Coordinates of C-alpha atoms in Angstrom, one line a residue:
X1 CA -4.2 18.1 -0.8
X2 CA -1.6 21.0 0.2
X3 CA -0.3 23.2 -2.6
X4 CA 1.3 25.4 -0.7
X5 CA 2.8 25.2 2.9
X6 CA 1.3 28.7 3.9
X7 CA -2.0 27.2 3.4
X8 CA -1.2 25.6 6.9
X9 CA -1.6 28.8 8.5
X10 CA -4.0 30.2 6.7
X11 CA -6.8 26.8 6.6
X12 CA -5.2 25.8 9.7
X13 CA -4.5 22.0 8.9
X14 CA -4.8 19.6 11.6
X15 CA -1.9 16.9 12.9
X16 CA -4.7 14.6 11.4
X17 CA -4.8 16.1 8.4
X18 CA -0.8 15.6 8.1
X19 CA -1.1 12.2 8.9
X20 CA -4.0 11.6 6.4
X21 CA -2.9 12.8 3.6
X22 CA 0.6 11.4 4.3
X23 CA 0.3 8.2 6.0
X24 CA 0.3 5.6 3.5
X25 CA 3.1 7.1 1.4
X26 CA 5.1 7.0 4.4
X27 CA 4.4 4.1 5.7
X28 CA 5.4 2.7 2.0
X29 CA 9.4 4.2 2.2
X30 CA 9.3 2.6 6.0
X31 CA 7.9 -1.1 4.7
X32 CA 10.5 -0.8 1.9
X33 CA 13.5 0.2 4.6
X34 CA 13.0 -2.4 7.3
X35 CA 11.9 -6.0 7.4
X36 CA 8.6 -5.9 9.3
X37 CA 5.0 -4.3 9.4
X38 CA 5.6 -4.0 13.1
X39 CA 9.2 -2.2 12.7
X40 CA 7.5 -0.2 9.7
X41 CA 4.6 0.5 12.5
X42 CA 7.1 1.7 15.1
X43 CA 9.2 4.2 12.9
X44 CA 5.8 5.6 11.5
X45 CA 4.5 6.2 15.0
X46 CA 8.0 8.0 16.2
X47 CA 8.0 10.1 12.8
X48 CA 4.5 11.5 13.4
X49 CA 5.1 12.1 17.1
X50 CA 8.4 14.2 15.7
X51 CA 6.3 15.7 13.6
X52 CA 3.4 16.2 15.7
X53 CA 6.1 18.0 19.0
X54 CA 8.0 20.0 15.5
X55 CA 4.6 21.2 14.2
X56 CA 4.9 25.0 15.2
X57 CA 8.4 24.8 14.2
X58 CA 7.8 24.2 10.5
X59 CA 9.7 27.0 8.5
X60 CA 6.9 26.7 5.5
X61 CA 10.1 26.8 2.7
X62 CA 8.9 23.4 2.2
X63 CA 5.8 21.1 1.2
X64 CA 4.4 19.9 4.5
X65 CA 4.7 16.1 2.8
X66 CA 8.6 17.0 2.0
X67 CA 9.0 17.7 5.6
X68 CA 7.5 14.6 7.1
X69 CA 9.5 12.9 4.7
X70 CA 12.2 14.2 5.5
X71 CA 11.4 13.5 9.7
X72 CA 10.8 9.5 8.6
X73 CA 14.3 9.2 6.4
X74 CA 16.1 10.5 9.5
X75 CA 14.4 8.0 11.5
X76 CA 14.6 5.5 9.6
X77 CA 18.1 6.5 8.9
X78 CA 19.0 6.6 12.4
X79 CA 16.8 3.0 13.2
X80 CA 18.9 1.7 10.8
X81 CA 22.6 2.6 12.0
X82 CA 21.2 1.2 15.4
X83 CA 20.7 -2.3 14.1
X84 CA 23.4 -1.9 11.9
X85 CA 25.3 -1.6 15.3
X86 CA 23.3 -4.2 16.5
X87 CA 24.2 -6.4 13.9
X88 CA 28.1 -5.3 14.2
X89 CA 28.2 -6.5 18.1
X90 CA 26.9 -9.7 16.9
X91 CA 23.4 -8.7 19.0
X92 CA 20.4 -10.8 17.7
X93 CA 18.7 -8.3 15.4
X94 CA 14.8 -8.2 14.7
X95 CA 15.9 -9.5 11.2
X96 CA 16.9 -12.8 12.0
X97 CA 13.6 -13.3 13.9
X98 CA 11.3 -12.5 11.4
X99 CA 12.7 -14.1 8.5
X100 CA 10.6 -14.3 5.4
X101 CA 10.7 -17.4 3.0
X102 CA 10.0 -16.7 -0.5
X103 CA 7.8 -18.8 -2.3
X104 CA 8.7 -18.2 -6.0
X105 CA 11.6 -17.5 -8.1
X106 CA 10.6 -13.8 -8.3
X107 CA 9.7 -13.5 -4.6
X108 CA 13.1 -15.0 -4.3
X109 CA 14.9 -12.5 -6.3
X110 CA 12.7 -9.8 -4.9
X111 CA 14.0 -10.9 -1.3
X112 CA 17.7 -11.0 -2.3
X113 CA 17.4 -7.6 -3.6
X114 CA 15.9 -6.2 -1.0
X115 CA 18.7 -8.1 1.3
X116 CA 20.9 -6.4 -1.7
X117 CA 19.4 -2.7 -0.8
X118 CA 19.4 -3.5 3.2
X119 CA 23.0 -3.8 2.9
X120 CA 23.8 -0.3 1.5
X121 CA 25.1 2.7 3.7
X122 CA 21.8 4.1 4.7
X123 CA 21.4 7.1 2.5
X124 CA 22.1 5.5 -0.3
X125 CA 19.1 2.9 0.9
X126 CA 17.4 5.8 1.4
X127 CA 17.9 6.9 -2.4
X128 CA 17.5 4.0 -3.6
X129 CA 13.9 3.3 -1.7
X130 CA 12.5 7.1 -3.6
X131 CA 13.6 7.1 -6.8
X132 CA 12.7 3.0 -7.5
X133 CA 10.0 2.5 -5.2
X134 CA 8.7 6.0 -4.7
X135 CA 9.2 7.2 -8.0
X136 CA 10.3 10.5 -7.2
X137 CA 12.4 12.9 -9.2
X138 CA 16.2 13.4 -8.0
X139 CA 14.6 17.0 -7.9
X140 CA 12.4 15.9 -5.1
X141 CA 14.5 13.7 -3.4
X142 CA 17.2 16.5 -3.3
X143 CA 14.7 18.2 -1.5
X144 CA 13.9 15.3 1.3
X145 CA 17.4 14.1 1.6
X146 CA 18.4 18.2 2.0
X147 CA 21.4 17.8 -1.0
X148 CA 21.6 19.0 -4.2
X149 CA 20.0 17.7 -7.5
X150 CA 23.5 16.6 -8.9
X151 CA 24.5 15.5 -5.1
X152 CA 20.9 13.1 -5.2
X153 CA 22.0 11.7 -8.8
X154 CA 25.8 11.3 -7.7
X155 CA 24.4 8.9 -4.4
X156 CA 21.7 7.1 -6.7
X157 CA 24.6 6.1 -9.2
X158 CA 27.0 5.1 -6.5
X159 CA 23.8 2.9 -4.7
X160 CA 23.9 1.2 -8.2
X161 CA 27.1 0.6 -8.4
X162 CA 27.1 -1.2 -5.1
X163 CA 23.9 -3.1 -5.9
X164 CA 25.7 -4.1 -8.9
X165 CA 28.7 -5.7 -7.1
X166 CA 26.4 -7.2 -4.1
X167 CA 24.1 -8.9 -6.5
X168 CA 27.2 -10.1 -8.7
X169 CA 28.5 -12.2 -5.1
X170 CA 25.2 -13.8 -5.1
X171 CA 24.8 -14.9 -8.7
X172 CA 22.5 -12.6 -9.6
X173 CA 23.1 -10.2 -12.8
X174 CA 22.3 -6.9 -12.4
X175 CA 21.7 -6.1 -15.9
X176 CA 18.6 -8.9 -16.2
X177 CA 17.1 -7.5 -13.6

């Protein structure tokens, strides 16, 4: 693993290093953000190809992961405006075609969160998907999401908030969960 990003000079990594040591964490935030394993598949392929054509214009201030994580918020970011769009101009989305039925009452309230969470303006999903399902730090998500610590924190809290208030439409309390 990469301690330090001048160690990609000076071991000189490979792309497939990059994507070894950083696939599967990345292809966990994507799974969380979108509905499918093919629409997870797709934004994981266009993040490594950005960061395959940005390689030789990594500034080393950052971790190489923080980077590509960085590259696969934006695109999923930006995937997600586009079927938000979609969605807006009453287009059939990918969503509605791949609909998943839960099978028990915790799948169940797993899916209406998630449905909860998909409904979210897309950097607070974003927040959301690496401080509960990543685990990082606000320190760390700071860094991916290119805010400040307090600016990360502020985003999470209004994220919860609005989970709060989606859940309570449904029937759902917040607070059991």
């Amino acid at each position: 693993m990469l301690e330090h990003p001048k160690e990609l000079k000076e071991n000189e990594v490979t792309f497939n290093q990059l994507v070894r040591e950083n696939h599967q964490k990345i292809y966990s935030l994507l799974r969380k953000m979108v509905r499918s394993h093919e629409e997870a598949d797709d934004l994981m392929q266009e993040t490594f190809l950005k960061v395959y054509k940005n390689l030789s214009k990594f500034r080393y201030q950052s971790q190489p992961g923080t980077w590509i994580y960085r590259i696969a918020v934006n695109t999923a970011i930006n995937y997600l405006r586009r079927e938000k769009l979609h969605q807006f101009l009453n287009l059939e989305s990918a969503y509605s075609i791949r609909e998943e039925v839960p099978n028990s009452p915790s799948e169940e309230l797993r899916e209406i969160l998630r449905r909860a969470v998909g409904k979210l303006p897309p950097r607070q999903q974003v927040t959301v998907m690496l401080r509960i399902y990543q685990e990082l730090s606000f320190k760390e998500i700071a860094a991916i999401m290119e805010c400040t610590e307090n600016a990360a924190k502020v985003n999470f809290s209004h994220a919860v908030n609005n989970l709060r208030i989606l859940l309570n439409k449904v029937g759902v309390n917040f607070e059991s969960l």
